[in-house]
Structures are given as structure tokens and as C-alpha cells.
Amino acid sequence: MAPQIVAVNNGGGDYPAKLTKQVVFCSLIAAFGGLMFGIVASKCCQKFGRKPAMQMAAFFFLVGVALNSFAVNINMLIVGRLCLGAGVGFGNQAVPLFISEIAPAKYGGGLNVCFQLLITVGILIANILNFFTSKIHPYGWRISLGGAAVPAIFLGLGSLLIVETPTSLIERGKEEQGLRALQKIRGVEDVHKEYQEIQHAVEMAKKVERPFKNLWRSNKPQLLCGIVLQICQQFTGINVIMFYAPVLFQTMGFGGDASLISAAIAGTINSGATLVAVFGVDKFGRRKLLIQAACQMLITQCMTRAILSTYLKSSNAIPMPWPYIVVVLICLFVMGFAWSWGPLGWLIPSEIFPLETRSAGFCVAVFTNMLCTFIIGQFFLSTLCYMRSGIFFFFAACIVIMGSLAVLFLPETKGVPIDEMNEKVWKKHYFWKHYLPRDDDSSHVTKECA
């Protein structure tokens, strides 16, 4: 007898109906917390520095963990999830900016992708922990939620040991400390050229008193690219892929553990493939990884949809060996996402804005990401139930658009110092150079924004 795969909308099993709705609801609460605190985190980064923002992230994480692991009612769980979302908002705002500002230009991409790599490692460890704690009754879920305190403690303690970025120190008038921090980070005494470049960027930034208003006036190309990258990252179809994976593992006989096993396998592939981005982003460049992965994800999406629609329409059953082929396709899709749109969706927005609008621009990018996460979480299940396997074609169309945008409009930023991005990249791009203010207009823009 052929293994059975239950269609999402036929109510044939408790897994899609109950567990997924609870997971989506919790994710929506966390995303909402990230939305609310993202702008606050941006202001904190600019006024107090990157270190305090990371410390606030650790604080919110610990409060959220405490409320969730010791929850006695639904209200404690909701408030705890909001605090975790706030921690995500502060962490996503501060950490990529911190890495971009301290990393040497030739290693900036790889070091920044390490942020995403360690996130995937954390997800993998959490999935493994969930697998074991799921067998501990009745308090396994409390142990699982409480385990999140460990990385929060590491984040808090680590933020006490690191130095503040030279850019942030100089921006806040602490020039001597900024010079010493730069010498400590670079490991040499002669850093005056880089120091003067940062000072010049800070002087230009101080002329702009309303960075959010200035974003659209003088940094329209960077703003649009940052927003579009975040939208594209969420509309790759990674959510539908991760949803179908547990159902396919159930088909192959893993039963109730299908969700946890598929999450562990996907997490392992996700972490391993992110290493490609760590070592390849500064060698091959950002655009090549994005374009290659778009082609790979498009092929796997279309093939997966073709297989599922062929068998789910007729009998709701997938005969062997097609479930294994679909699992391989899913793994290839996750690999493509993990070395491209996943990490580079965070890397590129963190390095393309000039100092005067850097915190504001990255704040808008983080806000867009959280908003798209919220929207997909809100409408994903109903869309999936309506379109069934046809949703793969919807996301395939999105990938075609994403790849085309990367080819036509995204400039390469490999090896360019973060404070020279405007002059060396955007003002030389065949399209975007027409949407940047001319040098003789810069003082006029500054006066208007002030």
C-alpha cells in the first residue's frame, strides 16, 4: 500500500490543524513585539551606542524566558512572547550594525553572515532540545522555553566584554575613546586614515538632524533596496517549504516525531549551507549568490509543486519514491536560501547606508522584515488551505521577480568600505546614480532636513 500524505485542508490529522495554528499565533505575537520595539532600538543605537542596545536585547530575552517558562496562564505567555519579540527587535537592529562597523572591508561580508550562521546553529540546537524535552512530561515545554536563557546570558555577558564601535563613539563625541577602540580592533597603532574617514562621515552625519526624513530625500536607492530585500527574503517560500516538510516526514513513517525530525534535518542543512555564505560572500560577491540561489530555488519550487499537485489532486497519496525526491528538493531549496537570501537579506541593508541615516535605514529594513513576517503568519495558513500545492507556483513567481530585481538593480558591494559605499557604489550605478542628490545639492538637502 502506498504511503499516505494528508492534504492540508482535509482535516485528516491533528498536526496541521492544532499545532501549526498555535505556532503561528506565537510567532505573530513575537513579530508584533519586534515591530513595536524596532524603532525604539534604532533610537537607542544612535543615542547610546550598539553595546547598550545588545544589553537591552539580552534583558528582554531573559524577561521573556522567565515569563514563558514559569507561565501559569495565557497572559504570561503572551507578555513573554512580546518581550522575546522586543529582544529580537533590539538584537536585529544592533548586532548587524555592530559587525558592519568593526569588520575590515575585505572580510565584512563573511563576518556579518556569521550573525546569520549562529542564528541557524541556535535554531538547530533548539530543535534538538525540543526533540528530547518533548518526551518529558508534564514540564518538558517549560525546560524547552527556559533553555532560551542560555544564549541570552551569553549575549549579555558578551556585550560587557566587547568594545563599542569607533563610529558610534565618535558619533557621540567620544573621539579619544573612538581612536583607542579602532586601534584595539585593528591591532595596530597606525589607523589615522580610517579614523579620519570615520570622522568625516560623522561630520556629515551631524548635519542631518532628521535621519528618517532624509532617507527618502537623499538615500532613496539604498532605502528601496533595503526594503525590497526584506520583502523578498520573506516571500521566497521558505515558510511553505518548512510547513510541508513535517507532513512529508509523516508520510514516510516518522509519525508524531515528524515535525521535530524534519526541523532538525532542515536546521542541520540550514547551518551547513550558511557556511557557504560565510566563506563565499567576500569571494563571489553578493549578487552572484543571490542570482544563483534564485535559480536553484525556482527549479526546486516548480518540481515540488508538480509532484505534489500530480498525486494530491487524484488520491491524496504519494507513492514511493516520490516523497524522498520531494524531501531532497526541499533540502536543496533550504540550502539555496541559507547561503543567499537568508543571510544576505540582513547583510546588505546593514552596509549600504551612509552614517547619517544608517540606524534609521536599517531600522526601516528590520521593521519591513517584521511586518512581512507578521503578514505571512497572518495569511499563510488560509492561503495554503485555499491554494494547496499551487502556493508553490505563487512563491516561484515571487522568486522570478526577486532574481530579476537582483540582476537589474542591485549593485555589488563586495570589498567596499562601509563609509565609502555612497561614492564607490551608488553614485556609479547605471540606474541609481540618477536618484541620488548631486554634490552641489547636498547642502540644500541638509538644510531642508535640519
PDB file of C-alpha atoms in Angstrom, residues 161-419:
ATOM      1  CA  LEU A 161      33.392  42.310  27.140  1.00  0.00           C
ATOM      2  CA  ILE A 162      33.374  43.849  23.655  1.00  0.00           C
ATOM      3  CA  VAL A 163      34.331  47.424  22.796  1.00  0.00           C
ATOM      4  CA  GLU A 164      31.862  49.903  21.387  1.00  0.00           C
ATOM      5  CA  THR A 165      32.271  50.595  17.665  1.00  0.00           C
ATOM      6  CA  PRO A 166      34.598  53.510  16.865  1.00  0.00           C
ATOM      7  CA  THR A 167      31.896  55.009  14.649  1.00  0.00           C
ATOM      8  CA  SER A 168      29.366  55.080  17.481  1.00  0.00           C
ATOM      9  CA  LEU A 169      31.877  56.556  19.943  1.00  0.00           C
ATOM     10  CA  ILE A 170      32.975  59.315  17.557  1.00  0.00           C
ATOM     11  CA  GLU A 171      29.352  59.969  16.620  1.00  0.00           C
ATOM     12  CA  ARG A 172      28.596  60.651  20.301  1.00  0.00           C
ATOM     13  CA  GLY A 173      31.577  62.970  20.766  1.00  0.00           C
ATOM     14  CA  LYS A 174      33.971  60.458  22.361  1.00  0.00           C
ATOM     15  CA  GLU A 175      36.761  60.861  19.834  1.00  0.00           C
ATOM     16  CA  GLU A 176      39.675  59.714  22.000  1.00  0.00           C
ATOM     17  CA  GLN A 177      37.811  56.578  23.018  1.00  0.00           C
ATOM     18  CA  GLY A 178      36.904  56.042  19.380  1.00  0.00           C
ATOM     19  CA  LEU A 179      40.562  56.213  18.336  1.00  0.00           C
ATOM     20  CA  ARG A 180      41.618  53.765  21.047  1.00  0.00           C
ATOM     21  CA  ALA A 181      38.761  51.406  20.134  1.00  0.00           C
ATOM     22  CA  LEU A 182      39.781  51.479  16.474  1.00  0.00           C
ATOM     23  CA  GLN A 183      43.422  50.740  17.376  1.00  0.00           C
ATOM     24  CA  LYS A 184      42.315  47.867  19.594  1.00  0.00           C
ATOM     25  CA  ILE A 185      40.035  46.364  16.933  1.00  0.00           C
ATOM     26  CA  ARG A 186      42.613  46.637  14.131  1.00  0.00           C
ATOM     27  CA  GLY A 187      45.531  45.570  16.349  1.00  0.00           C
ATOM     28  CA  VAL A 188      47.804  48.358  15.062  1.00  0.00           C
ATOM     29  CA  GLU A 189      48.619  51.913  16.115  1.00  0.00           C
ATOM     30  CA  ASP A 190      48.535  53.487  12.660  1.00  0.00           C
ATOM     31  CA  VAL A 191      44.812  53.796  11.970  1.00  0.00           C
ATOM     32  CA  HIS A 192      44.714  57.519  11.229  1.00  0.00           C
ATOM     33  CA  LYS A 193      43.486  57.160   7.642  1.00  0.00           C
ATOM     34  CA  GLU A 194      40.488  55.055   8.654  1.00  0.00           C
ATOM     35  CA  TYR A 195      39.951  57.275  11.704  1.00  0.00           C
ATOM     36  CA  GLN A 196      39.814  60.389   9.516  1.00  0.00           C
ATOM     37  CA  GLU A 197      37.342  58.688   7.165  1.00  0.00           C
ATOM     38  CA  ILE A 198      35.080  57.909  10.111  1.00  0.00           C
ATOM     39  CA  GLN A 199      35.434  61.473  11.413  1.00  0.00           C
ATOM     40  CA  HIS A 200      34.444  62.838   8.013  1.00  0.00           C
ATOM     41  CA  ALA A 201      31.410  60.537   7.886  1.00  0.00           C
ATOM     42  CA  VAL A 202      30.417  61.639  11.402  1.00  0.00           C
ATOM     43  CA  GLU A 203      30.747  65.314  10.486  1.00  0.00           C
ATOM     44  CA  MET A 204      28.472  64.785   7.507  1.00  0.00           C
ATOM     45  CA  ALA A 205      26.035  62.826   9.668  1.00  0.00           C
ATOM     46  CA  LYS A 206      25.799  65.601  12.277  1.00  0.00           C
ATOM     47  CA  LYS A 207      24.469  67.961   9.636  1.00  0.00           C
ATOM     48  CA  VAL A 208      21.366  65.781   9.339  1.00  0.00           C
ATOM     49  CA  GLU A 209      19.067  66.173  12.331  1.00  0.00           C
ATOM     50  CA  ARG A 210      16.131  64.194  10.927  1.00  0.00           C
ATOM     51  CA  PRO A 211      17.584  60.964   9.506  1.00  0.00           C
ATOM     52  CA  PHE A 212      14.237  59.303   8.824  1.00  0.00           C
ATOM     53  CA  LYS A 213      13.109  62.272   6.724  1.00  0.00           C
ATOM     54  CA  ASN A 214      16.466  62.366   4.969  1.00  0.00           C
ATOM     55  CA  LEU A 215      16.197  58.695   3.958  1.00  0.00           C
ATOM     56  CA  TRP A 216      13.774  59.371   1.125  1.00  0.00           C
ATOM     57  CA  ARG A 217      15.374  62.662   0.106  1.00  0.00           C
ATOM     58  CA  SER A 218      18.999  61.606  -0.257  1.00  0.00           C
ATOM     59  CA  ASN A 219      19.165  57.812   0.192  1.00  0.00           C
ATOM     60  CA  LYS A 220      16.256  56.651  -1.933  1.00  0.00           C
ATOM     61  CA  PRO A 221      18.210  53.869  -3.735  1.00  0.00           C
ATOM     62  CA  GLN A 222      19.548  52.364  -0.503  1.00  0.00           C
ATOM     63  CA  LEU A 223      16.150  52.606   1.168  1.00  0.00           C
ATOM     64  CA  LEU A 224      14.323  50.899  -1.694  1.00  0.00           C
ATOM     65  CA  CYS A 225      16.932  48.126  -1.951  1.00  0.00           C
ATOM     66  CA  GLY A 226      16.852  47.553   1.823  1.00  0.00           C
ATOM     67  CA  ILE A 227      13.052  47.306   1.871  1.00  0.00           C
ATOM     68  CA  VAL A 228      12.804  45.107  -1.229  1.00  0.00           C
ATOM     69  CA  LEU A 229      15.455  42.704   0.087  1.00  0.00           C
ATOM     70  CA  GLN A 230      13.494  42.179   3.287  1.00  0.00           C
ATOM     71  CA  ILE A 231      10.256  41.610   1.377  1.00  0.00           C
ATOM     72  CA  CYS A 232      11.996  39.187  -0.962  1.00  0.00           C
ATOM     73  CA  GLN A 233      13.535  37.263   1.932  1.00  0.00           C
ATOM     74  CA  GLN A 234      10.106  36.558   3.411  1.00  0.00           C
ATOM     75  CA  PHE A 235       8.451  35.782   0.057  1.00  0.00           C
ATOM     76  CA  THR A 236      10.967  33.181  -1.094  1.00  0.00           C
ATOM     77  CA  GLY A 237       8.542  30.474   0.024  1.00  0.00           C
ATOM     78  CA  ILE A 238      10.699  29.257   2.903  1.00  0.00           C
ATOM     79  CA  ASN A 239       7.601  29.174   5.091  1.00  0.00           C
ATOM     80  CA  VAL A 240       5.609  26.866   2.814  1.00  0.00           C
ATOM     81  CA  ILE A 241       8.641  24.607   2.402  1.00  0.00           C
ATOM     82  CA  MET A 242       9.100  24.323   6.149  1.00  0.00           C
ATOM     83  CA  PHE A 243       5.368  23.643   6.551  1.00  0.00           C
ATOM     84  CA  TYR A 244       5.264  20.786   4.040  1.00  0.00           C
ATOM     85  CA  ALA A 245       8.420  19.134   5.391  1.00  0.00           C
ATOM     86  CA  PRO A 246       6.818  17.645   8.562  1.00  0.00           C
ATOM     87  CA  VAL A 247       3.852  16.346   6.544  1.00  0.00           C
ATOM     88  CA  LEU A 248       6.226  14.585   4.160  1.00  0.00           C
ATOM     89  CA  PHE A 249       8.128  13.051   7.057  1.00  0.00           C
ATOM     90  CA  GLN A 250       4.824  11.793   8.443  1.00  0.00           C
ATOM     91  CA  THR A 251       4.209  10.207   5.054  1.00  0.00           C
ATOM     92  CA  MET A 252       7.464   8.289   5.327  1.00  0.00           C
ATOM     93  CA  GLY A 253       6.524   6.753   8.667  1.00  0.00           C
ATOM     94  CA  PHE A 254       8.006   9.075  11.306  1.00  0.00           C
ATOM     95  CA  GLY A 255       4.615   9.566  12.962  1.00  0.00           C
ATOM     96  CA  GLY A 256       4.305  12.126  15.755  1.00  0.00           C
ATOM     97  CA  ASP A 257       8.029  12.931  15.680  1.00  0.00           C
ATOM     98  CA  ALA A 258       7.858  14.048  12.044  1.00  0.00           C
ATOM     99  CA  SER A 259       7.776  17.745  12.899  1.00  0.00           C
ATOM    100  CA  LEU A 260      10.793  17.635  15.213  1.00  0.00           C
ATOM    101  CA  ILE A 261      12.836  15.319  12.976  1.00  0.00           C
ATOM    102  CA  SER A 262      12.201  17.404   9.860  1.00  0.00           C
ATOM    103  CA  ALA A 263      13.054  20.577  11.797  1.00  0.00           C
ATOM    104  CA  ALA A 264      16.332  19.033  12.977  1.00  0.00           C
ATOM    105  CA  ILE A 265      17.279  17.906   9.448  1.00  0.00           C
ATOM    106  CA  ALA A 266      16.331  21.261   7.926  1.00  0.00           C
ATOM    107  CA  GLY A 267      18.235  23.033  10.709  1.00  0.00           C
ATOM    108  CA  THR A 268      21.353  20.979  10.033  1.00  0.00           C
ATOM    109  CA  ILE A 269      21.211  21.748   6.311  1.00  0.00           C
ATOM    110  CA  ASN A 270      20.481  25.404   7.070  1.00  0.00           C
ATOM    111  CA  SER A 271      23.559  25.743   9.295  1.00  0.00           C
ATOM    112  CA  GLY A 272      25.855  23.851   6.930  1.00  0.00           C
ATOM    113  CA  ALA A 273      24.765  25.808   3.867  1.00  0.00           C
ATOM    114  CA  THR A 274      25.179  29.144   5.654  1.00  0.00           C
ATOM    115  CA  LEU A 275      28.883  28.321   5.860  1.00  0.00           C
ATOM    116  CA  VAL A 276      28.953  28.687   2.072  1.00  0.00           C
ATOM    117  CA  ALA A 277      27.867  32.298   2.505  1.00  0.00           C
ATOM    118  CA  VAL A 278      30.420  32.897   5.282  1.00  0.00           C
ATOM    119  CA  PHE A 279      33.332  31.890   3.056  1.00  0.00           C
ATOM    120  CA  GLY A 280      31.823  32.757  -0.330  1.00  0.00           C
ATOM    121  CA  VAL A 281      30.197  36.148   0.112  1.00  0.00           C
ATOM    122  CA  ASP A 282      33.503  38.053   0.000  1.00  0.00           C
ATOM    123  CA  LYS A 283      34.879  35.808  -2.742  1.00  0.00           C
ATOM    124  CA  PHE A 284      31.965  35.528  -5.174  1.00  0.00           C
ATOM    125  CA  GLY A 285      30.078  38.653  -4.175  1.00  0.00           C
ATOM    126  CA  ARG A 286      26.526  39.296  -3.011  1.00  0.00           C
ATOM    127  CA  ARG A 287      24.784  39.458  -6.396  1.00  0.00           C
ATOM    128  CA  LYS A 288      26.145  36.160  -7.704  1.00  0.00           C
ATOM    129  CA  LEU A 289      24.974  34.254  -4.629  1.00  0.00           C
ATOM    130  CA  LEU A 290      21.521  35.849  -4.791  1.00  0.00           C
ATOM    131  CA  ILE A 291      21.071  35.179  -8.506  1.00  0.00           C
ATOM    132  CA  GLN A 292      22.384  31.598  -8.361  1.00  0.00           C
ATOM    133  CA  ALA A 293      20.173  30.777  -5.391  1.00  0.00           C
ATOM    134  CA  ALA A 294      17.124  32.313  -7.067  1.00  0.00           C
ATOM    135  CA  CYS A 295      17.587  29.910  -9.992  1.00  0.00           C
ATOM    136  CA  GLN A 296      18.070  26.953  -7.640  1.00  0.00           C
ATOM    137  CA  MET A 297      15.035  27.793  -5.507  1.00  0.00           C
ATOM    138  CA  LEU A 298      12.875  28.399  -8.584  1.00  0.00           C
ATOM    139  CA  ILE A 299      13.654  24.948 -10.021  1.00  0.00           C
ATOM    140  CA  THR A 300      13.020  23.155  -6.707  1.00  0.00           C
ATOM    141  CA  GLN A 301       9.765  25.066  -6.100  1.00  0.00           C
ATOM    142  CA  CYS A 302       8.386  24.158  -9.539  1.00  0.00           C
ATOM    143  CA  MET A 303       9.427  20.499  -9.315  1.00  0.00           C
ATOM    144  CA  THR A 304       7.954  20.152  -5.826  1.00  0.00           C
ATOM    145  CA  ARG A 305       4.687  21.695  -6.930  1.00  0.00           C
ATOM    146  CA  ALA A 306       4.491  19.427  -9.981  1.00  0.00           C
ATOM    147  CA  ILE A 307       4.964  16.270  -7.897  1.00  0.00           C
ATOM    148  CA  LEU A 308       2.540  17.262  -5.140  1.00  0.00           C
ATOM    149  CA  SER A 309      -0.187  18.502  -7.474  1.00  0.00           C
ATOM    150  CA  THR A 310       0.006  15.357  -9.608  1.00  0.00           C
ATOM    151  CA  TYR A 311      -0.676  12.987  -6.710  1.00  0.00           C
ATOM    152  CA  LEU A 312      -2.592  15.112  -4.186  1.00  0.00           C
ATOM    153  CA  LYS A 313      -5.260  16.016  -6.724  1.00  0.00           C
ATOM    154  CA  SER A 314      -6.037  12.435  -7.616  1.00  0.00           C
ATOM    155  CA  SER A 315      -5.696  10.400  -4.427  1.00  0.00           C
ATOM    156  CA  ASN A 316      -4.133  12.410  -1.560  1.00  0.00           C
ATOM    157  CA  ALA A 317      -1.372   9.793  -1.664  1.00  0.00           C
ATOM    158  CA  ILE A 318       2.204   9.988  -2.889  1.00  0.00           C
ATOM    159  CA  PRO A 319       3.682   6.628  -3.892  1.00  0.00           C
ATOM    160  CA  MET A 320       7.301   5.791  -3.287  1.00  0.00           C
ATOM    161  CA  PRO A 321       9.887   7.025  -4.115  1.00  0.00           C
ATOM    162  CA  TRP A 322       8.351  10.465  -4.703  1.00  0.00           C
ATOM    163  CA  PRO A 323       8.232  11.523  -1.009  1.00  0.00           C
ATOM    164  CA  TYR A 324      12.012  11.015  -0.812  1.00  0.00           C
ATOM    165  CA  ILE A 325      12.520  13.015  -4.002  1.00  0.00           C
ATOM    166  CA  VAL A 326      10.423  15.865  -2.600  1.00  0.00           C
ATOM    167  CA  VAL A 327      12.452  15.807   0.627  1.00  0.00           C
ATOM    168  CA  VAL A 328      15.650  16.110  -1.444  1.00  0.00           C
ATOM    169  CA  LEU A 329      14.117  19.044  -3.332  1.00  0.00           C
ATOM    170  CA  ILE A 330      13.187  20.685  -0.037  1.00  0.00           C
ATOM    171  CA  CYS A 331      16.749  20.242   1.218  1.00  0.00           C
ATOM    172  CA  LEU A 332      18.115  21.826  -1.971  1.00  0.00           C
ATOM    173  CA  PHE A 333      15.711  24.730  -1.547  1.00  0.00           C
ATOM    174  CA  VAL A 334      16.774  25.287   2.076  1.00  0.00           C
ATOM    175  CA  MET A 335      20.428  25.160   1.008  1.00  0.00           C
ATOM    176  CA  GLY A 336      19.882  27.858  -1.611  1.00  0.00           C
ATOM    177  CA  PHE A 337      18.046  30.077   0.842  1.00  0.00           C
ATOM    178  CA  ALA A 338      20.670  29.560   3.556  1.00  0.00           C
ATOM    179  CA  TRP A 339      23.623  30.788   1.513  1.00  0.00           C
ATOM    180  CA  SER A 340      21.814  33.699  -0.147  1.00  0.00           C
ATOM    181  CA  TRP A 341      18.541  35.403   0.627  1.00  0.00           C
ATOM    182  CA  GLY A 342      18.566  34.323   4.272  1.00  0.00           C
ATOM    183  CA  PRO A 343      21.858  35.879   5.455  1.00  0.00           C
ATOM    184  CA  LEU A 344      22.329  38.443   2.669  1.00  0.00           C
ATOM    185  CA  GLY A 345      18.901  39.894   3.360  1.00  0.00           C
ATOM    186  CA  TRP A 346      20.424  41.132   6.626  1.00  0.00           C
ATOM    187  CA  LEU A 347      23.969  41.785   5.443  1.00  0.00           C
ATOM    188  CA  ILE A 348      23.275  44.130   2.539  1.00  0.00           C
ATOM    189  CA  PRO A 349      20.925  46.572   4.354  1.00  0.00           C
ATOM    190  CA  SER A 350      23.434  46.829   7.218  1.00  0.00           C
ATOM    191  CA  GLU A 351      26.252  48.025   4.939  1.00  0.00           C
ATOM    192  CA  ILE A 352      24.672  50.207   2.241  1.00  0.00           C
ATOM    193  CA  PHE A 353      23.512  53.269   4.215  1.00  0.00           C
ATOM    194  CA  PRO A 354      25.784  56.242   4.973  1.00  0.00           C
ATOM    195  CA  LEU A 355      26.367  57.007   8.642  1.00  0.00           C
ATOM    196  CA  GLU A 356      23.864  59.882   8.828  1.00  0.00           C
ATOM    197  CA  THR A 357      20.974  57.521   8.009  1.00  0.00           C
ATOM    198  CA  ARG A 358      22.470  54.156   8.924  1.00  0.00           C
ATOM    199  CA  SER A 359      20.467  53.463  12.086  1.00  0.00           C
ATOM    200  CA  ALA A 360      17.289  54.858  10.551  1.00  0.00           C
ATOM    201  CA  GLY A 361      17.722  52.963   7.286  1.00  0.00           C
ATOM    202  CA  PHE A 362      18.449  49.657   8.964  1.00  0.00           C
ATOM    203  CA  CYS A 363      15.537  50.276  11.325  1.00  0.00           C
ATOM    204  CA  VAL A 364      13.212  50.549   8.311  1.00  0.00           C
ATOM    205  CA  ALA A 365      14.680  47.303   6.928  1.00  0.00           C
ATOM    206  CA  VAL A 366      14.140  45.473  10.236  1.00  0.00           C
ATOM    207  CA  PHE A 367      10.626  46.896  10.503  1.00  0.00           C
ATOM    208  CA  THR A 368       9.842  45.698   6.975  1.00  0.00           C
ATOM    209  CA  ASN A 369      11.106  42.211   7.801  1.00  0.00           C
ATOM    210  CA  MET A 370       8.982  42.003  10.944  1.00  0.00           C
ATOM    211  CA  LEU A 371       5.952  43.364   9.107  1.00  0.00           C
ATOM    212  CA  CYS A 372       6.296  40.789   6.314  1.00  0.00           C
ATOM    213  CA  THR A 373       6.751  38.047   8.912  1.00  0.00           C
ATOM    214  CA  PHE A 374       3.547  39.211  10.588  1.00  0.00           C
ATOM    215  CA  ILE A 375       1.629  39.351   7.288  1.00  0.00           C
ATOM    216  CA  ILE A 376       2.755  35.900   6.158  1.00  0.00           C
ATOM    217  CA  GLY A 377       1.986  34.451   9.585  1.00  0.00           C
ATOM    218  CA  GLN A 378      -1.477  36.012   9.475  1.00  0.00           C
ATOM    219  CA  PHE A 379      -2.488  34.858   5.993  1.00  0.00           C
ATOM    220  CA  PHE A 380      -0.225  31.900   5.260  1.00  0.00           C
ATOM    221  CA  LEU A 381      -2.476  29.106   6.578  1.00  0.00           C
ATOM    222  CA  SER A 382      -5.667  30.340   4.911  1.00  0.00           C
ATOM    223  CA  THR A 383      -3.802  30.853   1.615  1.00  0.00           C
ATOM    224  CA  LEU A 384      -2.247  27.397   1.906  1.00  0.00           C
ATOM    225  CA  CYS A 385      -5.626  25.798   2.532  1.00  0.00           C
ATOM    226  CA  TYR A 386      -7.111  27.587  -0.497  1.00  0.00           C
ATOM    227  CA  MET A 387      -4.264  27.110  -2.980  1.00  0.00           C
ATOM    228  CA  ARG A 388      -2.853  23.837  -1.581  1.00  0.00           C
ATOM    229  CA  SER A 389       0.218  22.822  -3.584  1.00  0.00           C
ATOM    230  CA  GLY A 390      -0.489  25.666  -6.015  1.00  0.00           C
ATOM    231  CA  ILE A 391       1.059  28.014  -3.476  1.00  0.00           C
ATOM    232  CA  PHE A 392       4.438  26.769  -4.717  1.00  0.00           C
ATOM    233  CA  PHE A 393       3.789  28.473  -8.062  1.00  0.00           C
ATOM    234  CA  PHE A 394       2.909  31.714  -6.271  1.00  0.00           C
ATOM    235  CA  PHE A 395       6.259  31.739  -4.497  1.00  0.00           C
ATOM    236  CA  ALA A 396       8.009  30.602  -7.682  1.00  0.00           C
ATOM    237  CA  ALA A 397       6.655  33.735  -9.373  1.00  0.00           C
ATOM    238  CA  CYS A 398       7.973  35.787  -6.459  1.00  0.00           C
ATOM    239  CA  ILE A 399      11.408  34.203  -6.924  1.00  0.00           C
ATOM    240  CA  VAL A 400      11.400  35.142 -10.629  1.00  0.00           C
ATOM    241  CA  ILE A 401      10.723  38.753  -9.655  1.00  0.00           C
ATOM    242  CA  MET A 402      13.401  38.643  -6.927  1.00  0.00           C
ATOM    243  CA  GLY A 403      16.044  37.271  -9.252  1.00  0.00           C
ATOM    244  CA  SER A 404      15.208  39.841 -11.902  1.00  0.00           C
ATOM    245  CA  LEU A 405      15.484  42.683  -9.390  1.00  0.00           C
ATOM    246  CA  ALA A 406      18.880  41.396  -8.225  1.00  0.00           C
ATOM    247  CA  VAL A 407      20.142  41.245 -11.819  1.00  0.00           C
ATOM    248  CA  LEU A 408      18.867  44.668 -12.861  1.00  0.00           C
ATOM    249  CA  PHE A 409      19.000  46.908  -9.812  1.00  0.00           C
ATOM    250  CA  LEU A 410      21.197  45.535  -7.017  1.00  0.00           C
ATOM    251  CA  PRO A 411      24.797  46.819  -7.120  1.00  0.00           C
ATOM    252  CA  GLU A 412      27.716  44.719  -5.911  1.00  0.00           C
ATOM    253  CA  THR A 413      29.089  45.855  -2.528  1.00  0.00           C
ATOM    254  CA  LYS A 414      31.861  43.275  -2.096  1.00  0.00           C
ATOM    255  CA  GLY A 415      35.066  44.692  -0.627  1.00  0.00           C
ATOM    256  CA  VAL A 416      33.820  48.288  -0.381  1.00  0.00           C
ATOM    257  CA  PRO A 417      34.426  50.076   2.969  1.00  0.00           C
ATOM    258  CA  ILE A 418      31.113  50.868   4.632  1.00  0.00           C
ATOM    259  CA  ASP A 419      31.775  54.631   4.814  1.00  0.00           C
TER     260      ASP A 419
END
